[in-house]
Coordinates of C-alpha atoms and ligand atoms in Angstrom, one line a residue:
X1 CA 82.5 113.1 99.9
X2 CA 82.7 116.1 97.7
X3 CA 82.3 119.1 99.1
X4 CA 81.6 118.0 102.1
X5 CA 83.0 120.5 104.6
X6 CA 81.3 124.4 103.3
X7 CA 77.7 125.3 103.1
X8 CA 77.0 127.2 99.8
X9 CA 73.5 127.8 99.8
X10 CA 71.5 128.9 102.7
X11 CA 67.8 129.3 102.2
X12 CA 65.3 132.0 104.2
X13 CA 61.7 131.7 104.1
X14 CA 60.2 135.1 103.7
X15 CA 57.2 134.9 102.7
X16 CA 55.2 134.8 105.3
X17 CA 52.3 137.9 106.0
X18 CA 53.9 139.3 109.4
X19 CA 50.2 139.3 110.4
X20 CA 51.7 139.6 114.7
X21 CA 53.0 142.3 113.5
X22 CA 50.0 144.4 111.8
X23 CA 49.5 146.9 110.9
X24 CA 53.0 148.3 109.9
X25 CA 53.4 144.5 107.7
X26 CA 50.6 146.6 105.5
X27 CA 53.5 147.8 103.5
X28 CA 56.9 146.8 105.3
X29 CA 57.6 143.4 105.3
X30 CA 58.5 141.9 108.4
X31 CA 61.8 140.9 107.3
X32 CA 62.5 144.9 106.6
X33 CA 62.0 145.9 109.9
X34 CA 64.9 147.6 111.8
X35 CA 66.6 146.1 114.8
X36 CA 68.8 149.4 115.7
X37 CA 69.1 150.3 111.9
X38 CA 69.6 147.2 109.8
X39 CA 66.8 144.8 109.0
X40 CA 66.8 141.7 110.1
X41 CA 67.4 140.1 106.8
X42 CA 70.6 142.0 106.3
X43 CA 71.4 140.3 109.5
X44 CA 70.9 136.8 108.4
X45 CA 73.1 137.6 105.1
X46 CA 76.2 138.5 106.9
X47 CA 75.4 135.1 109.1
X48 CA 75.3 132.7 106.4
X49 CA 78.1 134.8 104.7
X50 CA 80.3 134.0 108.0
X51 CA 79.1 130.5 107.6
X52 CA 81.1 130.7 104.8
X53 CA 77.9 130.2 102.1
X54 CA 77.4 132.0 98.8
X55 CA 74.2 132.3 97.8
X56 CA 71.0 133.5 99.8
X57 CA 68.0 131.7 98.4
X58 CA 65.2 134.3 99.7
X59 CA 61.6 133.0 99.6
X60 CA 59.5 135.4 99.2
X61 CA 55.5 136.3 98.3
X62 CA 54.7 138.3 94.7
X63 CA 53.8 141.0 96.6
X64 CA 57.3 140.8 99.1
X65 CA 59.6 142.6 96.4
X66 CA 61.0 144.9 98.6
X67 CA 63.2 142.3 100.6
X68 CA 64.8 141.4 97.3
X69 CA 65.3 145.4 96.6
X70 CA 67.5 145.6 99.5
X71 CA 70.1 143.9 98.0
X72 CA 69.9 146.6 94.8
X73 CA 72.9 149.0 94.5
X74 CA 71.4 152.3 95.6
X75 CA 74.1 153.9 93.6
X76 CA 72.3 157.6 93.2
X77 CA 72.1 157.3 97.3
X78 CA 75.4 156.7 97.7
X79 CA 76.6 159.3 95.9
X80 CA 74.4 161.9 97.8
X81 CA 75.8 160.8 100.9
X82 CA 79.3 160.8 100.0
X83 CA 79.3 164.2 98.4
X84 CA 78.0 165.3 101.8
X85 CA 80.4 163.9 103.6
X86 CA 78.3 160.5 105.3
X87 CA 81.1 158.1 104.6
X88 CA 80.1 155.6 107.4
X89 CA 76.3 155.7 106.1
X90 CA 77.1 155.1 102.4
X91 CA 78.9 152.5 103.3
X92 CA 76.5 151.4 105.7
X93 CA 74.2 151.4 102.7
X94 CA 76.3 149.8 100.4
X95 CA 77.2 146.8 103.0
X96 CA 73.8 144.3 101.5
X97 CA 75.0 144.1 97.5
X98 CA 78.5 143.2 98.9
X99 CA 77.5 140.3 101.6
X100 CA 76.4 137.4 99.5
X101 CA 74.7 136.4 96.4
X102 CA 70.9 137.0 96.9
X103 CA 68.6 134.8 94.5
X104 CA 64.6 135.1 94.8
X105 CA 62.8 132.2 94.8
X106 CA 59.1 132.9 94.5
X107 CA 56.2 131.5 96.9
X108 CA 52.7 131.8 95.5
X109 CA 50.8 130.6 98.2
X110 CA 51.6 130.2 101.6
X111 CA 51.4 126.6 102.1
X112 CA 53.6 126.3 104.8
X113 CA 57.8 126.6 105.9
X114 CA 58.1 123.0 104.2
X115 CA 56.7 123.8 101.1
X116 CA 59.2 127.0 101.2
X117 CA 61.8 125.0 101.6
X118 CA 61.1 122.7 99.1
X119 CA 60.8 125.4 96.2
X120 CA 64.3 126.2 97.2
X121 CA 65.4 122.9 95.4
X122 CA 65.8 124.7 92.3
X123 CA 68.4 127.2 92.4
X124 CA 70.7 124.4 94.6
X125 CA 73.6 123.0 92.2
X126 CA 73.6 119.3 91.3
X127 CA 76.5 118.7 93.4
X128 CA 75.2 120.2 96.8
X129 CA 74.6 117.6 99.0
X130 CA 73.8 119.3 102.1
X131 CA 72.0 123.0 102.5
X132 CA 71.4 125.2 105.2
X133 CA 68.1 127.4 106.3
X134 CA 67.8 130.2 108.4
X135 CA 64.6 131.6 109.6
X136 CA 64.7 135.4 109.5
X137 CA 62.5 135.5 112.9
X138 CA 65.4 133.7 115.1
X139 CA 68.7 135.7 116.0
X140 CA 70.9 134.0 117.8
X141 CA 74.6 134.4 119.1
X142 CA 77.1 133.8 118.9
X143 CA 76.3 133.0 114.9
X144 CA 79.1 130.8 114.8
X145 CA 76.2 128.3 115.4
X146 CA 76.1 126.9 112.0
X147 CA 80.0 126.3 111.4
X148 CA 79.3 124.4 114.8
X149 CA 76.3 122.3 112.9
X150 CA 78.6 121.6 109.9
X151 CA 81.2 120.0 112.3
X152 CA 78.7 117.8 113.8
X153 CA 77.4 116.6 110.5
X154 CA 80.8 116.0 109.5
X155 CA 81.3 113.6 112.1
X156 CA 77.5 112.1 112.2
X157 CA 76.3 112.5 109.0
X158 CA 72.5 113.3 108.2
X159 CA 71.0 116.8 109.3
X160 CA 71.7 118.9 111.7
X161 CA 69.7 121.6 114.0
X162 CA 70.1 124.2 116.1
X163 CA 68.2 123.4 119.3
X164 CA 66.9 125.6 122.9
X165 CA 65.5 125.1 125.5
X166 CA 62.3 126.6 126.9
X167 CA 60.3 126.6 129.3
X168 CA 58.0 123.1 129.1
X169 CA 54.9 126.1 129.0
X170 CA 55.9 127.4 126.1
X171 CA 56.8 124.2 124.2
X172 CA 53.7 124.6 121.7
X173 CA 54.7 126.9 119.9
X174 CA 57.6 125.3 118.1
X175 CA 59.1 121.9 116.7
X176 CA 60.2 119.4 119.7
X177 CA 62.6 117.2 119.5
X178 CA 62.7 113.5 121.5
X179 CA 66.5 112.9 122.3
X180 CA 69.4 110.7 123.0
X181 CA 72.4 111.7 124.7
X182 CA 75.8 111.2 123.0
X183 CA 79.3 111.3 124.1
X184 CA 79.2 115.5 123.5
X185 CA 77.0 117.3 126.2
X186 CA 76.2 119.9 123.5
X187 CA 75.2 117.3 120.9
X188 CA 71.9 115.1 120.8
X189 CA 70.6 112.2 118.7
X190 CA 66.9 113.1 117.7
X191 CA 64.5 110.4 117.4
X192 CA 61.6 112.2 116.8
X193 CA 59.8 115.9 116.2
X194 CA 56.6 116.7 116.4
X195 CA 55.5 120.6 115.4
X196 CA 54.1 122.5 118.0
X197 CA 52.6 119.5 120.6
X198 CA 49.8 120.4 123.6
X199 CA 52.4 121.1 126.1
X200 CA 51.5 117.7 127.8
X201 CA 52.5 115.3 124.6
X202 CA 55.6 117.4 124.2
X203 CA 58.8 114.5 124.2
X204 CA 60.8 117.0 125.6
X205 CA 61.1 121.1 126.4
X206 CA 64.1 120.7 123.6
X207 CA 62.7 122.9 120.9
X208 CA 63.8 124.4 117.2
X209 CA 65.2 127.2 116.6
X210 CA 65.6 128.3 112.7
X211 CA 68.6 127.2 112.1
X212 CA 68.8 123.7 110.1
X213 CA 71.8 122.0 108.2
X214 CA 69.9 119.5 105.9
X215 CA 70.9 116.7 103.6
X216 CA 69.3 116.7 100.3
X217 CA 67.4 114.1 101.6
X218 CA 64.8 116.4 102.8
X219 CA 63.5 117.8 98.9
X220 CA 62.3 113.9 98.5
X221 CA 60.6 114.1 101.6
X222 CA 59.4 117.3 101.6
X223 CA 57.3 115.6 98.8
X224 CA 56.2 113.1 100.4
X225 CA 54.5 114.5 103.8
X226 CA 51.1 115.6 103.9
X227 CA 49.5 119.2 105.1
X228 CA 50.1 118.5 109.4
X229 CA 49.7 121.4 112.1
X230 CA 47.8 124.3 111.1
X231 CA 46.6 122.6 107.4
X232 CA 50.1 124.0 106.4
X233 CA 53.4 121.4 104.7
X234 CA 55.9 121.5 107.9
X235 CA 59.2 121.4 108.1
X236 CA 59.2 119.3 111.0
X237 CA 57.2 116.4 109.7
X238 CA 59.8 115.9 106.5
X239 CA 62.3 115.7 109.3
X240 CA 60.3 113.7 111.5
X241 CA 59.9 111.2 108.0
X242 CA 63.9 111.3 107.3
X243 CA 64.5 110.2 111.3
X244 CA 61.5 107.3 111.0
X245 CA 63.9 105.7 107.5
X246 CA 66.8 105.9 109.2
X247 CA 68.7 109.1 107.9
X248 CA 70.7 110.6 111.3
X249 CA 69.1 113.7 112.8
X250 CA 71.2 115.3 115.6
X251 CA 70.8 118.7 117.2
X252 CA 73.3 121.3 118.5
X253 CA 72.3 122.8 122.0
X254 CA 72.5 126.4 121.6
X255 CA 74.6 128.3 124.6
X256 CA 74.1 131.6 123.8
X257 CA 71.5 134.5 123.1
X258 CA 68.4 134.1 121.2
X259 CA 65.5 136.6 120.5
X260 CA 62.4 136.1 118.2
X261 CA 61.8 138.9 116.2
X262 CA 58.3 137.3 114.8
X263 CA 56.8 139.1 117.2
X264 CA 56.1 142.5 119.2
X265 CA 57.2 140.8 122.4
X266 CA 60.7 139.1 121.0
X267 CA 61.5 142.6 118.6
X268 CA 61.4 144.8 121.6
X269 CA 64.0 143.0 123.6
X270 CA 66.0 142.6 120.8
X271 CA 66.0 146.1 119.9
X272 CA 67.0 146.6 123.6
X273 CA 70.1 144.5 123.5
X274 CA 71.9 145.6 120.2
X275 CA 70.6 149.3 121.0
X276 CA 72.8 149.1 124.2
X277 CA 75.7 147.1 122.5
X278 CA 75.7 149.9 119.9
X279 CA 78.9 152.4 120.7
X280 CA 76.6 155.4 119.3
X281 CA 73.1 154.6 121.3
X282 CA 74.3 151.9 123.9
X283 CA 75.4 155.0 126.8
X284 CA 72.5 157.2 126.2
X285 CA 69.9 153.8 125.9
X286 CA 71.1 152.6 129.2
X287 CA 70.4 155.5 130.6
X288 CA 67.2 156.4 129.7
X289 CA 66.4 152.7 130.1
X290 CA 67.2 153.3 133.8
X291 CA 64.8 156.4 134.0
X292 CA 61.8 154.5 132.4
X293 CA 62.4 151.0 134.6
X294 CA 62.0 153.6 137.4
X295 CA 58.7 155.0 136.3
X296 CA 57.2 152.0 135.6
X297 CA 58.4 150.0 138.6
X298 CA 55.3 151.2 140.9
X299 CA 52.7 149.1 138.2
X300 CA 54.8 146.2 136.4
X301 CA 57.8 145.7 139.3
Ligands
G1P401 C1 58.9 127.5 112.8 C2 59.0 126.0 112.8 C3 59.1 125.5 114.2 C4 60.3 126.1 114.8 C5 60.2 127.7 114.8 C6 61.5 128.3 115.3 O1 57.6 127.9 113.4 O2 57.8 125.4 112.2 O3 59.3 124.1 114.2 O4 60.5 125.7 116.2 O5 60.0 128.1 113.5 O6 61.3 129.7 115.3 P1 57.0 129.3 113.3 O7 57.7 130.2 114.3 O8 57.3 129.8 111.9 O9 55.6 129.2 113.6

């Protein structure tokens, strides 16, 4: 199979209004917002770069522009930092042109992550058999999660995902997978998803995670599924299809860290961790971390 072992284009829905996290999504998209100092889709770049991929197929709304800019040159800005001596930050601010191949693919309406996906069928090459997405909202580490995914397609074929586990509470708020075993621990057969089940019809506490290796497969029947949870065209239920015809869906059991910036209550956390991995703010975080924990402790303890 040609071209069978290298991911070379990894879609990113980002299109979506960032309405949990109003009203600063007003005027900065979601996708923009800083986790330390770089925004999250800057983060997602250098992950699909590592994953080896070339081209970024952004998804974005007409009025989302600003997540395509970020990728511009900023050439007059890195000239006034390097005549003033900010070496690291102009080449902090030239890092985004050099990462990947950004190309904008343009969502009207916001029908839904499936029917992102599906516009993303056009800037693929003929020859691309496989693609990868990777939703903006999900971090997760160690990123070497999707060169693991393109191992266990190699040797099952099909798609493959990147799955969590949560707490069976929580369960309806993602895409759930119903499982086999197989011979790797790490590594399950799906034989089903549903999109974000009542906790009590959930197959399993198994859940997605915004990462998703998928066969070409998917564009036919991304076309073919009808508007499921929330009116909207899901991602899960093309899946869901593929698995019901036959096509191999397995998952890849994430071991590692995981935040959801979608939302106030994931962003914060995240912010916390890289802030106190950071070798400028980590020391000073930590500490003043300490002092606030203790000042709270009395009420939320
Ligand atoms: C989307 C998917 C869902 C998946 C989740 C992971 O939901 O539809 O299947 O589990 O991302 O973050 P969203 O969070 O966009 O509602």
């Amino acid at each position: 199979m040609a071209n069978s072992t290298s991911v070379r284009t990894v879609v990113v829905p980002a299109a979506g209004m960032g309405t949990r996290f109003l009203p600063a999504t007003k005027t900065v998209p979601k996708e923009l917002l800083p986790v330390v100092d770089t925004p999250g889709i800057e983060m997602i770049a250098e992950e699909a770069a590592g994953a080896g991929a070339t081209r970024l197929a952004i998804v974005t709304s007409p009025n989302k522009d600003e997540v395509m800019r970020h990728f511009d040159e900023f050439p007059e800005l890195v000239e006034i930092l390097r005549a003033r001596g900010k070496d690291e930050l102009a080449t902090k601010v030239e890092r985004a042109a050099q990462i990947i191949q950004p190309v904008a693919v343009v969502q009207d309406k916001p029908l839904g992550l499936g029917h992102a996906v599906g516009l993303a069928e056009s800037v693929l090459d003929d020859s691309e058999e496989f693609f990868a997405v990777m939703l903006p909202d999900d971090v997760i580490e160690p990123t070497a999660a999707m060169s693991e995914m393109i191992r266990v397609r190699q040797e099952h074929g099909g798609s493959v995902l990147l799955a969590v586990e949560v707490d069976p509470a929580h369960v309806s708020n993602y895409g759930v997978f119903d499982i086999e075993t197989t011979e790797e621990d790490a590594v399950k057969k799906v034989v089903g998803m549903v999109e974000k089940p009542a906790a009590e019809d959930a197959p399993s506490n198994l859940v997605a995670t915004g990462r998703y290796l998928l066969d070409r497969s998917i564009f036919d029947a991304l076309r073919r599924i009808e508007p499921g949870k929330g009116g909207e065209l899901q991602l899960t239920d093309a899946i869901d299809l593929l698995i019901s015809e036959g096509h191999p869906v397995h998952v890849v059991v994430h071991d590692g860290i995981r935040h959801d910036l979608g939302n106030p209550a994931g962003f914060i956390p995240a912010s916390v961790e890289f802030g106190l991995r950071h070798p400028k703010y980590g020391p000073a975080l930590f500490r003043d971390i300490e002092e606030i924990l203790e000042k709270y402790r009395p009420q939320l303890g």
